[in-house]
mmCIF file of C-alpha atoms in Angstrom:
data_model
loop_
_atom_site.group_PDB
_atom_site.id
_atom_site.type_symbol
_atom_site.label_atom_id
_atom_site.label_comp_id
_atom_site.label_asym_id
_atom_site.label_seq_id
_atom_site.Cartn_x
_atom_site.Cartn_y
_atom_site.Cartn_z
ATOM 1 C CA ALA A 668 5.044 9.140 -14.291
ATOM 2 C CA GLN A 669 6.857 7.694 -11.314
ATOM 3 C CA SER A 670 7.803 4.005 -10.713
ATOM 4 C CA VAL A 671 9.392 1.877 -8.053
ATOM 5 C CA ALA A 672 11.317 -1.117 -9.440
ATOM 6 C CA GLN A 673 12.108 -4.050 -6.940
ATOM 7 C CA PRO A 674 14.509 -6.022 -8.719
ATOM 8 C CA GLU A 675 14.473 -9.416 -6.275
ATOM 9 C CA ASP A 676 11.231 -11.403 -6.205
ATOM 10 C CA GLN A 677 12.886 -13.308 -3.479
ATOM 11 C CA VAL A 678 15.587 -12.768 -0.895
ATOM 12 C CA ASN A 679 16.421 -15.823 1.377
ATOM 13 C CA VAL A 680 18.505 -15.045 4.292
ATOM 14 C CA ALA A 681 19.807 -16.696 7.291
ATOM 15 C CA GLU A 682 18.557 -15.858 11.023
ATOM 16 C CA GLY A 683 20.752 -13.701 12.560
ATOM 17 C CA ASN A 684 22.369 -12.333 9.544
ATOM 18 C CA PRO A 685 21.991 -8.872 8.069
ATOM 19 C CA LEU A 686 19.377 -8.298 5.127
ATOM 20 C CA THR A 687 18.990 -6.150 2.358
ATOM 21 C CA VAL A 688 15.593 -5.606 0.186
ATOM 22 C CA LYS A 689 16.502 -3.395 -2.440
ATOM 23 C CA CYS A 690 14.332 -0.740 -4.505
ATOM 24 C CA THR A 691 14.844 1.891 -6.873
ATOM 25 C CA TYR A 692 12.762 4.422 -7.937
ATOM 26 C CA SER A 693 11.897 7.168 -10.861
ATOM 27 C CA VAL A 694 10.235 10.714 -9.917
ATOM 28 C CA SER A 695 10.007 14.251 -10.868
ATOM 29 C CA GLY A 696 10.479 16.227 -8.138
ATOM 30 C CA ASN A 697 11.388 15.298 -4.446
ATOM 31 C CA PRO A 698 10.374 11.691 -4.066
ATOM 32 C CA TYR A 699 8.366 10.702 -1.071
ATOM 33 C CA LEU A 700 9.687 7.098 -0.400
ATOM 34 C CA PHE A 701 8.033 4.149 1.683
ATOM 35 C CA TRP A 702 8.861 0.828 2.789
ATOM 36 C CA TYR A 703 5.512 -1.540 4.102
ATOM 37 C CA VAL A 704 5.297 -5.515 5.157
ATOM 38 C CA GLN A 705 2.741 -7.807 4.315
ATOM 39 C CA TYR A 706 2.116 -10.799 6.190
ATOM 40 C CA PRO A 707 -0.087 -13.691 4.969
ATOM 41 C CA ASN A 708 -3.946 -12.370 5.027
ATOM 42 C CA ARG A 709 -3.091 -8.915 6.057
ATOM 43 C CA GLY A 710 -2.817 -5.696 5.053
ATOM 44 C CA LEU A 711 0.067 -3.685 4.800
ATOM 45 C CA GLN A 712 1.950 -2.430 7.790
ATOM 46 C CA PHE A 713 3.645 0.884 7.572
ATOM 47 C CA LEU A 714 7.552 0.497 8.263
ATOM 48 C CA LEU A 715 9.547 3.767 7.483
ATOM 49 C CA LYS A 716 9.622 6.570 5.118
ATOM 50 C CA TYR A 717 12.168 9.087 3.512
ATOM 51 C CA ILE A 718 10.751 12.694 3.285
ATOM 52 C CA THR A 719 13.759 14.482 3.461
ATOM 53 C CA GLY A 720 16.658 15.082 5.924
ATOM 54 C CA ASP A 721 18.848 12.408 7.063
ATOM 55 C CA ASN A 722 19.756 9.413 4.170
ATOM 56 C CA LEU A 723 19.394 6.875 6.861
ATOM 57 C CA VAL A 724 15.944 6.477 8.214
ATOM 58 C CA LYS A 725 15.196 4.326 11.254
ATOM 59 C CA GLY A 726 11.613 2.529 11.290
ATOM 60 C CA SER A 727 9.605 -0.125 13.143
ATOM 61 C CA TYR A 728 10.989 -3.350 14.087
ATOM 62 C CA GLY A 729 14.459 -2.969 13.767
ATOM 63 C CA PHE A 730 14.381 -2.039 9.881
ATOM 64 C CA GLU A 731 16.484 1.124 8.272
ATOM 65 C CA ALA A 732 16.762 2.127 5.075
ATOM 66 C CA GLU A 733 19.132 4.281 3.004
ATOM 67 C CA PHE A 734 18.241 7.030 0.794
ATOM 68 C CA ASN A 735 20.725 7.685 -2.300
ATOM 69 C CA LYS A 736 19.980 10.154 -4.463
ATOM 70 C CA SER A 737 22.541 9.745 -7.259
ATOM 71 C CA GLN A 738 21.555 5.959 -7.520
ATOM 72 C CA THR A 739 18.327 6.665 -7.038
ATOM 73 C CA SER A 740 18.374 3.599 -4.539
ATOM 74 C CA PHE A 741 16.062 2.954 -1.243
ATOM 75 C CA HIS A 742 17.032 -0.247 -0.138
ATOM 76 C CA LEU A 743 15.540 -1.718 3.280
ATOM 77 C CA LYS A 744 18.194 -3.282 6.037
ATOM 78 C CA LYS A 745 18.062 -4.968 9.223
ATOM 79 C CA PRO A 746 21.297 -5.931 10.954
ATOM 80 C CA SER A 747 19.973 -9.221 12.229
ATOM 81 C CA ALA A 748 17.090 -11.324 10.689
ATOM 82 C CA LEU A 749 14.732 -12.918 12.693
ATOM 83 C CA VAL A 750 12.645 -15.720 11.258
ATOM 84 C CA SER A 751 9.681 -13.526 12.208
ATOM 85 C CA ASP A 752 10.860 -11.403 9.440
ATOM 86 C CA SER A 753 9.604 -13.546 6.938
ATOM 87 C CA ALA A 754 7.159 -11.852 4.658
ATOM 88 C CA LEU A 755 6.185 -9.734 1.713
ATOM 89 C CA TYR A 756 8.034 -6.409 1.189
ATOM 90 C CA PHE A 757 6.867 -3.409 -0.868
ATOM 91 C CA CYS A 758 8.610 -0.327 -1.886
ATOM 92 C CA ALA A 759 6.468 2.551 -2.632
ATOM 93 C CA VAL A 760 6.721 6.439 -4.000
ATOM 94 C CA GLY A 761 4.275 9.091 -2.618
ATOM 95 C CA SER A 762 2.999 11.737 -5.160
ATOM 96 C CA GLY A 763 5.046 15.130 -4.422
ATOM 97 C CA ASN A 764 2.864 17.252 -6.582
ATOM 98 C CA ASN A 765 0.235 18.551 -4.081
ATOM 99 C CA ALA A 766 -1.939 16.046 -5.879
ATOM 100 C CA GLY A 767 -3.119 14.243 -2.998
ATOM 101 C CA ASN A 768 -1.502 10.804 -1.709
ATOM 102 C CA MET A 769 -1.593 8.626 -4.100
ATOM 103 C CA LEU A 770 1.630 5.596 -3.602
ATOM 104 C CA THR A 771 2.776 3.701 -6.540
ATOM 105 C CA PHE A 772 4.439 0.473 -5.534
ATOM 106 C CA GLY A 773 7.366 -2.237 -6.333
ATOM 107 C CA GLY A 774 6.225 -5.681 -7.460
ATOM 108 C CA GLY A 775 7.188 -6.739 -3.968
ATOM 109 C CA THR A 776 10.126 -8.956 -2.800
ATOM 110 C CA ARG A 777 9.223 -11.988 -0.555
ATOM 111 C CA LEU A 778 11.723 -12.371 2.320
ATOM 112 C CA MET A 779 12.258 -15.732 3.752
ATOM 113 C CA VAL A 780 14.323 -15.933 6.958
ATOM 114 C CA LYS A 781 15.510 -19.767 7.552
ATOM 115 C CA PRO A 782 16.687 -20.742 11.059
ATOM 116 C CA LYS B 506 -6.749 4.447 18.493
ATOM 117 C CA ALA B 507 -8.360 2.379 16.431
ATOM 118 C CA GLY B 508 -7.247 1.080 13.179
ATOM 119 C CA VAL B 509 -8.523 0.910 9.450
ATOM 120 C CA THR B 510 -11.623 -1.453 9.247
ATOM 121 C CA GLN B 511 -13.021 -2.917 6.453
ATOM 122 C CA THR B 512 -16.202 -5.008 5.947
ATOM 123 C CA PRO B 513 -16.794 -7.313 4.748
ATOM 124 C CA ARG B 514 -13.333 -9.356 4.927
ATOM 125 C CA TYR B 515 -14.601 -11.649 2.158
ATOM 126 C CA LEU B 516 -17.035 -11.472 -0.082
ATOM 127 C CA ILE B 517 -18.164 -14.176 -3.066
ATOM 128 C CA LYS B 518 -19.873 -13.278 -6.102
ATOM 129 C CA THR B 519 -21.023 -13.886 -9.678
ATOM 130 C CA ARG B 520 -20.192 -12.541 -12.848
ATOM 131 C CA GLY B 521 -22.270 -9.558 -13.479
ATOM 132 C CA GLN B 522 -23.207 -8.990 -10.263
ATOM 133 C CA GLN B 523 -22.217 -5.855 -8.297
ATOM 134 C CA VAL B 524 -20.673 -5.123 -4.928
ATOM 135 C CA THR B 525 -20.212 -2.603 -2.197
ATOM 136 C CA LEU B 526 -17.173 -2.674 -0.033
ATOM 137 C CA SER B 527 -16.717 -0.186 2.990
ATOM 138 C CA CYS B 528 -14.053 1.156 5.039
ATOM 139 C CA SER B 529 -14.103 2.998 8.059
ATOM 140 C CA PRO B 530 -10.654 5.329 8.449
ATOM 141 C CA ILE B 531 -8.411 6.105 11.554
ATOM 142 C CA SER B 532 -10.479 8.429 14.025
ATOM 143 C CA GLY B 533 -9.488 11.879 12.637
ATOM 144 C CA HIS B 534 -8.175 10.795 9.084
ATOM 145 C CA ARG B 535 -9.733 12.709 6.256
ATOM 146 C CA SER B 536 -8.208 11.033 3.464
ATOM 147 C CA VAL B 537 -9.548 7.479 2.225
ATOM 148 C CA SER B 538 -7.316 5.702 -0.706
ATOM 149 C CA TRP B 539 -8.665 2.599 -2.415
ATOM 150 C CA TYR B 540 -6.047 -0.129 -3.913
ATOM 151 C CA GLN B 541 -6.609 -3.102 -6.010
ATOM 152 C CA GLN B 542 -3.865 -6.097 -4.992
ATOM 153 C CA THR B 543 -3.478 -9.091 -7.392
ATOM 154 C CA PRO B 544 -0.780 -11.614 -8.276
ATOM 155 C CA GLY B 545 -0.321 -10.423 -11.896
ATOM 156 C CA GLN B 546 -0.333 -6.874 -11.042
ATOM 157 C CA GLY B 547 0.416 -6.118 -7.865
ATOM 158 C CA LEU B 548 -0.901 -3.240 -5.821
ATOM 159 C CA GLN B 549 -2.692 -0.592 -7.850
ATOM 160 C CA PHE B 550 -4.414 2.586 -7.185
ATOM 161 C CA LEU B 551 -8.108 2.942 -7.790
ATOM 162 C CA PHE B 552 -8.851 6.377 -5.772
ATOM 163 C CA GLU B 553 -8.708 8.633 -3.247
ATOM 164 C CA TYR B 554 -11.027 10.719 -1.590
ATOM 165 C CA PHE B 555 -10.708 13.662 0.854
ATOM 166 C CA SER B 556 -13.499 15.595 2.524
ATOM 167 C CA GLU B 557 -16.196 13.826 0.094
ATOM 168 C CA THR B 558 -14.346 14.741 -2.988
ATOM 169 C CA GLN B 559 -12.481 12.468 -5.107
ATOM 170 C CA ARG B 560 -9.200 14.019 -5.283
ATOM 171 C CA ASN B 561 -7.151 11.274 -7.151
ATOM 172 C CA LYS B 562 -7.975 8.557 -9.861
ATOM 173 C CA GLY B 563 -6.090 5.999 -11.065
ATOM 174 C CA ASN B 564 -6.572 3.931 -14.338
ATOM 175 C CA PHE B 565 -9.275 1.912 -14.082
ATOM 176 C CA PRO B 566 -13.035 1.383 -15.719
ATOM 177 C CA GLY B 567 -15.800 3.082 -15.130
ATOM 178 C CA ARG B 568 -17.434 0.042 -13.625
ATOM 179 C CA PHE B 569 -14.992 0.951 -10.339
ATOM 180 C CA SER B 570 -16.267 4.054 -8.245
ATOM 181 C CA GLY B 571 -16.192 4.930 -4.720
ATOM 182 C CA ARG B 572 -17.732 7.826 -2.273
ATOM 183 C CA GLN B 573 -17.136 9.315 0.960
ATOM 184 C CA PHE B 574 -19.200 10.320 3.576
ATOM 185 C CA SER B 575 -19.298 13.200 5.919
ATOM 186 C CA ASN B 576 -17.950 10.967 8.865
ATOM 187 C CA SER B 577 -14.969 9.928 6.600
ATOM 188 C CA ARG B 578 -16.219 6.655 6.169
ATOM 189 C CA SER B 579 -16.164 5.523 2.181
ATOM 190 C CA GLU B 580 -17.251 2.647 0.260
ATOM 191 C CA MET B 581 -16.392 1.346 -3.266
ATOM 192 C CA ASN B 582 -18.666 -0.267 -5.996
ATOM 193 C CA VAL B 583 -17.679 -2.417 -8.766
ATOM 194 C CA SER B 584 -20.703 -3.219 -10.872
ATOM 195 C CA THR B 585 -21.019 -5.712 -13.452
ATOM 196 C CA LEU B 586 -18.351 -8.158 -11.828
ATOM 197 C CA GLU B 587 -15.883 -9.724 -14.220
ATOM 198 C CA LEU B 588 -13.535 -12.983 -13.128
ATOM 199 C CA GLY B 589 -10.851 -10.379 -13.403
ATOM 200 C CA ASP B 590 -11.743 -8.276 -10.651
ATOM 201 C CA SER B 591 -11.411 -11.300 -7.821
ATOM 202 C CA ALA B 592 -8.560 -9.597 -5.769
ATOM 203 C CA LEU B 593 -7.620 -7.999 -2.182
ATOM 204 C CA TYR B 594 -9.130 -4.791 -1.914
ATOM 205 C CA LEU B 595 -6.826 -2.836 0.506
ATOM 206 C CA CYS B 596 -8.459 0.515 1.958
ATOM 207 C CA ALA B 597 -5.795 3.187 3.237
ATOM 208 C CA SER B 598 -6.396 6.471 5.490
ATOM 209 C CA GLY B 599 -4.378 9.399 6.216
ATOM 210 C CA PRO B 600 -5.021 12.688 7.730
ATOM 211 C CA GLY B 601 -5.415 14.277 4.254
ATOM 212 C CA LEU B 602 -3.276 17.122 4.431
ATOM 213 C CA ALA B 603 -3.147 18.934 1.377
ATOM 214 C CA GLY B 604 -0.085 18.513 -0.804
ATOM 215 C CA ALA B 605 1.419 16.265 1.736
ATOM 216 C CA GLY B 606 2.658 13.323 -0.539
ATOM 217 C CA GLY B 607 4.623 12.044 2.134
ATOM 218 C CA GLU B 608 1.999 11.571 4.097
ATOM 219 C CA THR B 609 1.935 7.995 5.961
ATOM 220 C CA GLN B 610 -0.969 5.688 4.530
ATOM 221 C CA TYR B 611 -2.454 3.261 7.270
ATOM 222 C CA PHE B 612 -4.190 0.380 5.442
ATOM 223 C CA GLY B 613 -6.665 -1.811 6.457
ATOM 224 C CA PRO B 614 -6.693 -5.656 6.435
ATOM 225 C CA GLY B 615 -8.107 -5.629 3.061
ATOM 226 C CA THR B 616 -11.774 -7.494 1.426
ATOM 227 C CA ARG B 617 -10.999 -10.311 -0.455
ATOM 228 C CA LEU B 618 -13.207 -10.765 -3.058
ATOM 229 C CA LEU B 619 -13.805 -13.892 -5.203
ATOM 230 C CA VAL B 620 -15.441 -13.854 -8.753
ATOM 231 C CA LEU B 621 -17.274 -16.842 -9.781
#
């Protein structure tokens, strides 16, 4: 069975500072990894994903994520945080065994960016 | 392209009733998945439909069911509602390529269900 862990319930950063939201995963086989963001009373917005290739993946709104196979991690990063980045962030792993599309999500991390 | 749409956006029901939620995927997408989001359990996969067939199913009781129509629109039904069914129900669509666990899923705004 696959699983995702987001060890921090909340991350606080000051505007303009770099941010990191952590994610570790457990899968058998090749990992398909995703980051989504959720704003209040909204659905999930896709930020980026790792399928294969370069370990550094660039996504929407200046976000990027680093895939580390040896540490089974897929941390989300941004060089300079904005107040508007404050939201709930979810890491997810996709099924990769020809079983269609099923995402397993981490518990989410609330990002608070203070002016 | 228009995004994933879900109706209704908000719903209030009482215990024992049943409810039907609707999802229209992005045009051209053939896979529709449903997720339940609650503060206690987080985001949990309910089921996925592809070409009118259920392709995957999560660990939910049989009270939760779904279907997909030939135009890829999907409905999910919850019968005999319980208080614990109060949640945000999210629908996601994707192209539905076979064996594509890395396929991006695009989510709708959700239907917030409150069971009293």
